[in-house]
C-alpha positions as a printed NumPy array, in Angstrom:
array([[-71.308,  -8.758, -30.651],
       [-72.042, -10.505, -27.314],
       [-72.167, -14.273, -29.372],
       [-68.889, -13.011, -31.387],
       [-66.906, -12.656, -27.922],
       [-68.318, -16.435, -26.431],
       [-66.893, -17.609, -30.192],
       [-63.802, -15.821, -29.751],
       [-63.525, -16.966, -26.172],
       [-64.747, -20.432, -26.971],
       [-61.632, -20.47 , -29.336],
       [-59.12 , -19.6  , -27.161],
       [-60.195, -21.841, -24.582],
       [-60.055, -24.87 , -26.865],
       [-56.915, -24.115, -28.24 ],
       [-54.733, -23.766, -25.06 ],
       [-51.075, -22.68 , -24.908],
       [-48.33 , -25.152, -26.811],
       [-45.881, -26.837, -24.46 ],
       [-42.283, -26.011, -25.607],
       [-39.013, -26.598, -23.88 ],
       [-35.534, -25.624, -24.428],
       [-32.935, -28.175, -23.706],
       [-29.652, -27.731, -22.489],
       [-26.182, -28.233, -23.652],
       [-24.229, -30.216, -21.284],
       [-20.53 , -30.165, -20.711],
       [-19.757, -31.205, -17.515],
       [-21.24 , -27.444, -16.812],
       [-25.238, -27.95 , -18.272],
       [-25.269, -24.322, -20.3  ],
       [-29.052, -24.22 , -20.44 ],
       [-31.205, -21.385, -22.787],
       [-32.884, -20.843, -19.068],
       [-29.163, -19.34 , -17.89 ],
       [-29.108, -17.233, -21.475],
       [-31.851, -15.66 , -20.906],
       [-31.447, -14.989, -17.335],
       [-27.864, -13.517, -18.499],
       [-29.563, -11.569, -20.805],
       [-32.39 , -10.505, -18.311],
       [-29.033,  -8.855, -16.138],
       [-27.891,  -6.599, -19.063],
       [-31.127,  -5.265, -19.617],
       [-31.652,  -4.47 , -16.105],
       [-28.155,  -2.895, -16.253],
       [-28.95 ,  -0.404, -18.675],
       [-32.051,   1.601, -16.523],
       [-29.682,   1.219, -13.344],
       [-26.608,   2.989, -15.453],
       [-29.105,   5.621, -16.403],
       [-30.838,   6.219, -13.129],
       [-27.755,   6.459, -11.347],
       [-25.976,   8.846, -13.592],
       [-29.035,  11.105, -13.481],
       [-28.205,  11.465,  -9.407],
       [-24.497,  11.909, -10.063],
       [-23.723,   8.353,  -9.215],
       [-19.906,   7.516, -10.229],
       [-18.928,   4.505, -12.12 ],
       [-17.177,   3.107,  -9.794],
       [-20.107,   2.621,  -7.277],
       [-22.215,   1.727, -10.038],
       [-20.024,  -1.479, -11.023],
       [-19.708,  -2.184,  -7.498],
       [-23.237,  -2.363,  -6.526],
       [-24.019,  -4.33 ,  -9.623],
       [-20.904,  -7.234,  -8.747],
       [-21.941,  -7.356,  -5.185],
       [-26.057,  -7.669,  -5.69 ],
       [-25.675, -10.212,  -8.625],
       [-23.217, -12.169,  -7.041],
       [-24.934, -12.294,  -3.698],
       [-28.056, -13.064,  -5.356],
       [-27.079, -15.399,  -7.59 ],
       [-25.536, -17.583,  -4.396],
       [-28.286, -17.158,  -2.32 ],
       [-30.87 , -18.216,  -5.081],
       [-29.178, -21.401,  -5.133],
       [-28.277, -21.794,  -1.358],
       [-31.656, -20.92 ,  -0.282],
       [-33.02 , -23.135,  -3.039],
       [-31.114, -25.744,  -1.758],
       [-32.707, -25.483,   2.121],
       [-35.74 , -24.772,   1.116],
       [-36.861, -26.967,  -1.935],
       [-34.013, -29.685,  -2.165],
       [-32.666, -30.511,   1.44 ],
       [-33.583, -33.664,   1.017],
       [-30.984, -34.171,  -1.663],
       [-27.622, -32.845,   0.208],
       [-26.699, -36.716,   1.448],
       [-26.888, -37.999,  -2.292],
       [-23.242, -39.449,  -3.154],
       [-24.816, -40.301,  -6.598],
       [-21.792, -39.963,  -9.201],
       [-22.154, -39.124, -12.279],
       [-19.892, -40.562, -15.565],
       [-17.189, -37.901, -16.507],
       [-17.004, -37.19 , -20.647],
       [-14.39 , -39.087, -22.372],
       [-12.045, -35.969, -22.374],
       [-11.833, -35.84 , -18.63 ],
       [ -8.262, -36.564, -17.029],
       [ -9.1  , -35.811, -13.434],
       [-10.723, -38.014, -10.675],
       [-14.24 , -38.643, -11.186],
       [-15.153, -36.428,  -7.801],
       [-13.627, -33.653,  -9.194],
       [-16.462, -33.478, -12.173],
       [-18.483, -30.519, -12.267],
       [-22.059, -32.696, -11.76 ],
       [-20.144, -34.37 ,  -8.571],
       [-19.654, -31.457,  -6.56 ],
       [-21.904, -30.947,  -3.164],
       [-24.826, -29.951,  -4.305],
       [-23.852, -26.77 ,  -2.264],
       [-21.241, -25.951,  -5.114],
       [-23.304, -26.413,  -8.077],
       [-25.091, -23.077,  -8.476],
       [-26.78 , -23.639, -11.344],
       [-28.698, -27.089, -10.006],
       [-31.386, -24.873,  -9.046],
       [-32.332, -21.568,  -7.884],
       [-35.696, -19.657,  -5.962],
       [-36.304, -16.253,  -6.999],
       [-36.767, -15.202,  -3.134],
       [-33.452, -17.056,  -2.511],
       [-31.757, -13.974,  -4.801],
       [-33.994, -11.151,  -3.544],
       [-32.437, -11.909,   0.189],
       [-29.296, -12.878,  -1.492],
       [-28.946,  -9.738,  -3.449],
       [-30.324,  -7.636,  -0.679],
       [-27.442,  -8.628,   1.752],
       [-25.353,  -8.139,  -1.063],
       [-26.699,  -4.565,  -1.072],
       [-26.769,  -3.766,   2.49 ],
       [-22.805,  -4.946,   2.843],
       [-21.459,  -2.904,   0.059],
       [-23.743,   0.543,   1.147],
       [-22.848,   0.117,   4.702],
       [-18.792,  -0.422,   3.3  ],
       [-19.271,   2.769,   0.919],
       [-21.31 ,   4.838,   3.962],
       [-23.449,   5.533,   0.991],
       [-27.549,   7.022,   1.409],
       [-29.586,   3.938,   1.466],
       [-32.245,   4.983,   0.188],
       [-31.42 ,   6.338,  -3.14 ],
       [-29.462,   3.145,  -3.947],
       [-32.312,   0.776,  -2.858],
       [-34.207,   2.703,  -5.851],
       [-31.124,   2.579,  -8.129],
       [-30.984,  -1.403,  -7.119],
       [-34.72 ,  -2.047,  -8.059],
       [-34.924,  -0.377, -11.447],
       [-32.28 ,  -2.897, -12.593],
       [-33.414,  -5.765, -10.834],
       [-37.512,  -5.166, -11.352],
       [-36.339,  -5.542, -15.819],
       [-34.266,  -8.329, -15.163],
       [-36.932, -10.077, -12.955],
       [-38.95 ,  -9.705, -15.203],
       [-37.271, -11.069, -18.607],
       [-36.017, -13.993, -15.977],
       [-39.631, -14.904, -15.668],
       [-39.797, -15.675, -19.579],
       [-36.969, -17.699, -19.222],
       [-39.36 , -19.39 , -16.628],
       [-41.895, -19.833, -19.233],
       [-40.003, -21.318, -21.664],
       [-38.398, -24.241, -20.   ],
       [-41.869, -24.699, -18.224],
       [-40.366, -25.234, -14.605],
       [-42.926, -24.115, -12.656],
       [-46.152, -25.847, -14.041],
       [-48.813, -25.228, -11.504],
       [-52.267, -26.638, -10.711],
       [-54.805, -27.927, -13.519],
       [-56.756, -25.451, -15.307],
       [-60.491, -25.936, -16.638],
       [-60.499, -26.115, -20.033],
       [-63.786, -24.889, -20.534],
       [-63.437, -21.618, -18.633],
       [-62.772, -18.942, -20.547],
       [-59.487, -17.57 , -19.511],
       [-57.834, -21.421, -19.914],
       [-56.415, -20.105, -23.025],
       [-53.573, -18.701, -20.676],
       [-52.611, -22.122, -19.303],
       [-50.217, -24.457, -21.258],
       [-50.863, -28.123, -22.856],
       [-48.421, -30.455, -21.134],
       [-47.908, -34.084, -22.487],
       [-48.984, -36.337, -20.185],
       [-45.865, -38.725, -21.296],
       [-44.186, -35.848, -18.354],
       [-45.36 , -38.429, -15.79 ],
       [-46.838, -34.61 , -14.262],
       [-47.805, -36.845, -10.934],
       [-49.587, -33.841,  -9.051],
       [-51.814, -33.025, -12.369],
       [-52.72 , -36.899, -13.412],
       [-54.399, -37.477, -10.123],
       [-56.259, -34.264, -10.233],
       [-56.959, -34.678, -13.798],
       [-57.344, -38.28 , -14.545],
       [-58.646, -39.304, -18.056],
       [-56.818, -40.404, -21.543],
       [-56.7  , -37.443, -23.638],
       [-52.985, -37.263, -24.412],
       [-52.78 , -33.481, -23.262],
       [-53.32 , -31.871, -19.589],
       [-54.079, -28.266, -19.48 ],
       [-52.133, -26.377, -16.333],
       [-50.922, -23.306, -15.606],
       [-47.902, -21.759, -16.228],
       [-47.228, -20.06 , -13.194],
       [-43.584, -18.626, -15.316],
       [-45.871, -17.139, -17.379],
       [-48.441, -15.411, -14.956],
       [-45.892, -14.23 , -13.079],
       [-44.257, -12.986, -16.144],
       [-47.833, -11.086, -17.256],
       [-48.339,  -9.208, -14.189],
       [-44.611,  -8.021, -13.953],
       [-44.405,  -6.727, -17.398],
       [-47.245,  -3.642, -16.609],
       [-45.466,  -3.573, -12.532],
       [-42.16 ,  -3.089, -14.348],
       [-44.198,  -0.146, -16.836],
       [-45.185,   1.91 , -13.96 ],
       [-42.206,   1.487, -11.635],
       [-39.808,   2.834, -14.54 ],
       [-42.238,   5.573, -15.351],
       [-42.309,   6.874, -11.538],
       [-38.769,   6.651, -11.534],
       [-37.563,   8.717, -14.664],
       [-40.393,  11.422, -15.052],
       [-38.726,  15.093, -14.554],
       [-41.868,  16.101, -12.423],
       [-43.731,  15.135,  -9.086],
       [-41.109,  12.195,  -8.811],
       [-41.393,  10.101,  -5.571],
       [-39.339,  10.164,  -2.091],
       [-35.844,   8.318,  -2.607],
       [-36.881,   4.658,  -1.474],
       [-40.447,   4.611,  -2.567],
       [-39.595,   2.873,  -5.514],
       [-37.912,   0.004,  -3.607],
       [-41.31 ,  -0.013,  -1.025],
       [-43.612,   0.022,  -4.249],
       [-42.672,  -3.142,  -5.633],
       [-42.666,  -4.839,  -2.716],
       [-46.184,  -3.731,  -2.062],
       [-47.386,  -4.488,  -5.239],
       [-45.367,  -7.989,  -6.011],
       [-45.625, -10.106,  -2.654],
       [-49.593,  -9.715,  -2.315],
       [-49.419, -11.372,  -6.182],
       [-46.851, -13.707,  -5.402],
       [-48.263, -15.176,  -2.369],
       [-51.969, -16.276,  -3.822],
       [-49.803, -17.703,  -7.254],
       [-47.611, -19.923,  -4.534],
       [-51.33 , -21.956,  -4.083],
       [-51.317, -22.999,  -7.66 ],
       [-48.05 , -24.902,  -7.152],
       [-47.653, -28.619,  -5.991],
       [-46.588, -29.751,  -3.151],
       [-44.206, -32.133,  -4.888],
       [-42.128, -29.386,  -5.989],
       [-42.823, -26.68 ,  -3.348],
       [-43.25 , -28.498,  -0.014],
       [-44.833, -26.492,   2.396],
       [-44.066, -25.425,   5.948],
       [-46.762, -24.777,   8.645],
       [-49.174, -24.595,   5.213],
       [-47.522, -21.908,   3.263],
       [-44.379, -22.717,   0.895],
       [-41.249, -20.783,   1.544],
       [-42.117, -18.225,  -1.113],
       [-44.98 , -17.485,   0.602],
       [-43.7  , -16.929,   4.107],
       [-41.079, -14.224,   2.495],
       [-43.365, -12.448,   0.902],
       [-45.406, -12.339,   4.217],
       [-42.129, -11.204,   5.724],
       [-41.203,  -8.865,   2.067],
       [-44.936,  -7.071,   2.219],
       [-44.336,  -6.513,   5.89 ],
       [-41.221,  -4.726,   5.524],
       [-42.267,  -3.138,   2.607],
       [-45.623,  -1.252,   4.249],
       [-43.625,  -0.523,   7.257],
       [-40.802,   1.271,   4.977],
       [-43.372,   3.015,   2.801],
       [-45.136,   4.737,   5.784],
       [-41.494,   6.097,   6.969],
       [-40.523,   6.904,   3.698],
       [-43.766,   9.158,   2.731],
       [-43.322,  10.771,   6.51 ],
       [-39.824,  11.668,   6.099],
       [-38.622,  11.495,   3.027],
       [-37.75 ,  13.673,   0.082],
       [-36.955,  13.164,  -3.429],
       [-33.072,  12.308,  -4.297],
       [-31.47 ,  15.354,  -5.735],
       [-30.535,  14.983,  -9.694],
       [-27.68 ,  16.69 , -11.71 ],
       [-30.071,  17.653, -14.425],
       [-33.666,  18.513, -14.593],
       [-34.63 ,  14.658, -16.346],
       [-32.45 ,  12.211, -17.214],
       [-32.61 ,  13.021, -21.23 ],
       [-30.571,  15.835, -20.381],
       [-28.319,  14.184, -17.748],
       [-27.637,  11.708, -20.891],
       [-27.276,  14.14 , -22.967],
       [-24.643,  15.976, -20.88 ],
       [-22.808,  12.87 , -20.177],
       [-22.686,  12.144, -24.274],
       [-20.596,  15.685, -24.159],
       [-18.299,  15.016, -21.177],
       [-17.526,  11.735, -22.949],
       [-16.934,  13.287, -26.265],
       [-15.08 ,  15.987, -24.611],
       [-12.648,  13.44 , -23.128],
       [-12.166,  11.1  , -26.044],
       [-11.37 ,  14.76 , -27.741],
       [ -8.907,  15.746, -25.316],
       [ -7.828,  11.836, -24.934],
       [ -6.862,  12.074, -28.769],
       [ -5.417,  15.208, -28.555],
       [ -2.964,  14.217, -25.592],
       [ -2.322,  10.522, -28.135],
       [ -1.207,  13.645, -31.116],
       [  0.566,  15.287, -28.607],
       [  2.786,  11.734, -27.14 ],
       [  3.283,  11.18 , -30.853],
       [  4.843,  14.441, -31.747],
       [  7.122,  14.339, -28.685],
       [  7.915,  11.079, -29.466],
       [  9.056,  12.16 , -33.178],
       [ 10.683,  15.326, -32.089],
       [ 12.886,  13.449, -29.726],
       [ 13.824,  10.724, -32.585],
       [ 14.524,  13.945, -34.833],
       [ 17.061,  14.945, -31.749],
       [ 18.52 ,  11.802, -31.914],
       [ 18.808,  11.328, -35.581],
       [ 20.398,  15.008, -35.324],
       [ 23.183,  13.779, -32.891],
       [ 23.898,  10.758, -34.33 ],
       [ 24.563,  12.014, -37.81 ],
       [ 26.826,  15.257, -35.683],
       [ 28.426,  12.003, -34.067],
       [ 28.768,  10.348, -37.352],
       [ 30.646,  13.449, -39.052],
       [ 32.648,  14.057, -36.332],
       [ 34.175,  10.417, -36.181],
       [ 34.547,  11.129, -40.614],
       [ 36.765,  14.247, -39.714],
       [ 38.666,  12.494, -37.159],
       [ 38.957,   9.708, -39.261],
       [ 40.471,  11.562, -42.201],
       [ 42.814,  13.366, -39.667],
       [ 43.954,  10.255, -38.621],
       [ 44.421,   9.07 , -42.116],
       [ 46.501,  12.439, -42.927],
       [ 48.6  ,  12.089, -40.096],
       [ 49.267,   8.494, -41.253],
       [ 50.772,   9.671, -44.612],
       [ 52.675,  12.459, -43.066],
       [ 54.593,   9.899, -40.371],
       [ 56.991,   8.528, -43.351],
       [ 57.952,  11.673, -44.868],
       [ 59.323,  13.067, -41.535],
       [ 61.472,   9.868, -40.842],
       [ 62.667,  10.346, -44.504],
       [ 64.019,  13.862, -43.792],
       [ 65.129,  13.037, -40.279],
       [ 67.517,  10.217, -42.166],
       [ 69.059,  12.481, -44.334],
       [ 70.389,  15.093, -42.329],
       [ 73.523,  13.213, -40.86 ],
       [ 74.274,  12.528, -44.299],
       [ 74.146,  17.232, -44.835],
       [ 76.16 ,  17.118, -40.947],
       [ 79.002,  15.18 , -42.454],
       [ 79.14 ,  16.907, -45.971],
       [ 79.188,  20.056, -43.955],
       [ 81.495,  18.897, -41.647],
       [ 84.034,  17.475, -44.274],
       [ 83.414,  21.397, -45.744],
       [ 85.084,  22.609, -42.566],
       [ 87.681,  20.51 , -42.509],
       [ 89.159,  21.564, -45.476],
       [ 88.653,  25.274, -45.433],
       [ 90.734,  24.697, -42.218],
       [ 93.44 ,  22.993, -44.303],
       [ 93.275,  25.636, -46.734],
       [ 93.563,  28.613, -43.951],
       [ 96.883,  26.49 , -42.334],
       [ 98.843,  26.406, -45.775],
       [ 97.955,  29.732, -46.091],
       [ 99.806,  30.755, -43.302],
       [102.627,  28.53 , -43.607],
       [103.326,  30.042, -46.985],
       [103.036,  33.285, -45.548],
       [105.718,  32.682, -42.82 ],
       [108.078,  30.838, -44.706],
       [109.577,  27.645, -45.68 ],
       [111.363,  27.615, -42.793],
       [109.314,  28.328, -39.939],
       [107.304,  25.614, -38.37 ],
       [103.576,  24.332, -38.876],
       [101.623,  25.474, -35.857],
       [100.31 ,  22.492, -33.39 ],
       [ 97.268,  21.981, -33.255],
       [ 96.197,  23.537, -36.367],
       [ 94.517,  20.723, -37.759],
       [ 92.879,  20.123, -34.665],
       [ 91.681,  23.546, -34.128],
       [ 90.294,  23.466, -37.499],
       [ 88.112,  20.261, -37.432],
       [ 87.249,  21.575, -33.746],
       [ 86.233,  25.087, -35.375],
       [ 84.234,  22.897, -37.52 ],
       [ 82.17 ,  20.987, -35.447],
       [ 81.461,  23.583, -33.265],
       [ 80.068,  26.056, -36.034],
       [ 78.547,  22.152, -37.595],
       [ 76.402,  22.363, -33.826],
       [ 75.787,  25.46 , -33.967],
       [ 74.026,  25.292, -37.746],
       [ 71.95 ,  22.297, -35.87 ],
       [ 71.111,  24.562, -33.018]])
């Protein structure tokens, strides 16, 4: 069994980690599979936060805002601090770099021209976007006067994941290739065969010779091996129902348990790429600075503290509640849709109502019109034809009259003499009783 485990060992050792590296697609603005995955890394880390906050009652609205202001502050100050730190050397280079044919602007204004203060994604540290992020964090709970504590814990369970699947982005654009490693020790098999074609300056004259491969370690990838079981028990703390810890420990934990690992890794790194100040690198100095901090804030936070109060006895059930206040609402967000949509027919019934009342009562007065139309002649007709009965009636009078006067001359005698006026008096008599047939 013993000789079985040198073989195995033996194995491994001689066959080494492959050296792989994604590329990057450049337009102007490299997109690089390092920023994917760190993308990615974010919306993993996003999920746990959601979920941890929502357990302690934590509204939406203070969980997207701690999220914009902790990756945006963290993503600046991983470059900014990246930039003092590792690359100060570089802000005087006026270096310009050829615009793509498409370009229409001045060649300054291209992306790879900017100060190399603008160009975020020309490098990043990891410590850079821990002090980014936590300034980030202490500006937007001092705005929201909201406990400290409990949101340093909701902070860390998203940013431990993404940390973590950042670090595999690390690994597999090899950007942090670290010291040589023996090749006959047993535990080489975790350190990565680089081409020595990478003109790797710090590894050639520590590991001279002609073999076409030099073994060194991945630091990405170390990093990445101690965080994954770090990221196991930090979750596992945080969203057990029982015993859980004071509201901060979390936060205090991994800082305790990461800076210790990341300060002896920061000696496998050259100085070429991590220049170092009064003997230790930058990283190292913060996470002098981060365990510091960290022990101090543990010891206060196991005196004094308590655990954060939850709305639910685990988070399962916090879920699960929140799965029926969200159903609930969708429910009542559908039924207030039917109800909009009824209303909104009912009132076009309404109006289809009063426009067809409308409709029939301009018909009606339409025919009325139409009637009184054909009515309007037949009136003037009969108003035309009664001078024509006034005279016939009137030349009626006259000669009863005439009739009435030779009556009574007959009667008196041939001799005696036709009254005056008799004629008169008759056609008078005539009109008058004429009027008064009018009247």
């Amino acid at each position: 069994m013993y000789a079985l485990a040198l073989l195995t060992s033996a194995g491994l050792a001689a066959a080494g980690l492959p050296y792989f590296h994604i590329g990057a697609l450049d337009i102007g603005i490299p997109i690089q599979g390092f920023g994917m995955i760190v993308a990615a890394g974010v919306l993993i880390g996003a999920t746990p936060l959601r979920r941890y906050a929502e357990w302690h009652g934590v509204s939406d609205d203070h969980i997207r805002g701690l999220l914009t202001w902790v990756i945006v502050a963290g993503f600046l100050g991983a470059h900014e601090f990246d930039v003092l730190a590792y690359q100060f050397d570089r802000l005087g280079d006026a270096t310009m770099v050829q615009p793509a044919g498409w370009w229409f602007l001045p060649p300054a204004l291209w992306p790879s021209n900017w100060p190399l203060v603008l160009r975020i994604w020309d490098g990043i540290s990891s410590y850079g976007g821990f002090i980014g992020g936590a300034l980030g964090f202490v500006i937007y709970v001092w705005w929201k006067r909201l406990p400290a504590r409990l949101f340093a814990d909701i902070t860390i369970i998203g940013l431990l994941p993404a940390f973590t699947v950042g670090r595999i982005a690390c690994t597999v654009v090899s950007d942090h290739i670290g010291a040589a490693a023996d090749p006959g020790a047993w535990y080489s098999f975790l350190a990565m065969d680089y081409p020595r074609k990478l003109n790797l300056a710090h590894l050639g004259e520590t590991y001279p010779g002609t073999s076409e491969f030099i073994r060194a370690w991945n630091l990405g990838l170390l990093e990445f091996l101690y965080l994954v079981p770090l990221c196991a028990v930090v979750l596992h703390l945080a969203f057990r129902g029982s015993k859980r810890p004071p509201a901060g420990f979390l936060t205090v934990l991994t800082g305790v348990l990461y800076a210790p690992v990341r300060f002896f890794l920061d000696f496998l790194r050259p100085e070429d790429t991590d220049p170092r100040y009064l003997g230790l690198t930058f990283a190292q100095w913060s996470s002098l600075l981060a365990f510091a901090l960290a022990l101090y804030a543990a010891r206060r936070i196991l005196q004094t503290g308590k655990p954060a109060e939850t709305v639910t006895r685990t988070s399962r059930e916090a879920q699960e509640r929140l799965k029926i206040i969200l159903r609930e609402d969708e429910e009542a967000h559908k039924q207030q849709g039917a109800d909009r949509h009824a209303e909104a027919e009912r009132k076009q019934a309404e109006i289809a109502r009063a426009r067809a009342e409308r409709e029939r009562e301009d018909s009606a007065l339409a025919a009325e019109a139409a009637l009184a139309g054909k009515r309007a002649p037949a009136d003037s007709a009969d108003e035309a034809s009664e001078p024509d009965a006034d005279a016939e009636t009137e030349a009626e009078a006259e000669t009863e009259a005439e009739a009435e006067t030779e009556a009574s001359a007959k009667a008196a005698g041939p001799g005696s003499a036709k009254p005056a006026g008799a004629k008169t008096a008759g056609k008078s008599s005539g009109k008058k009783k004429n009027k008064n047939r009018k009247r």
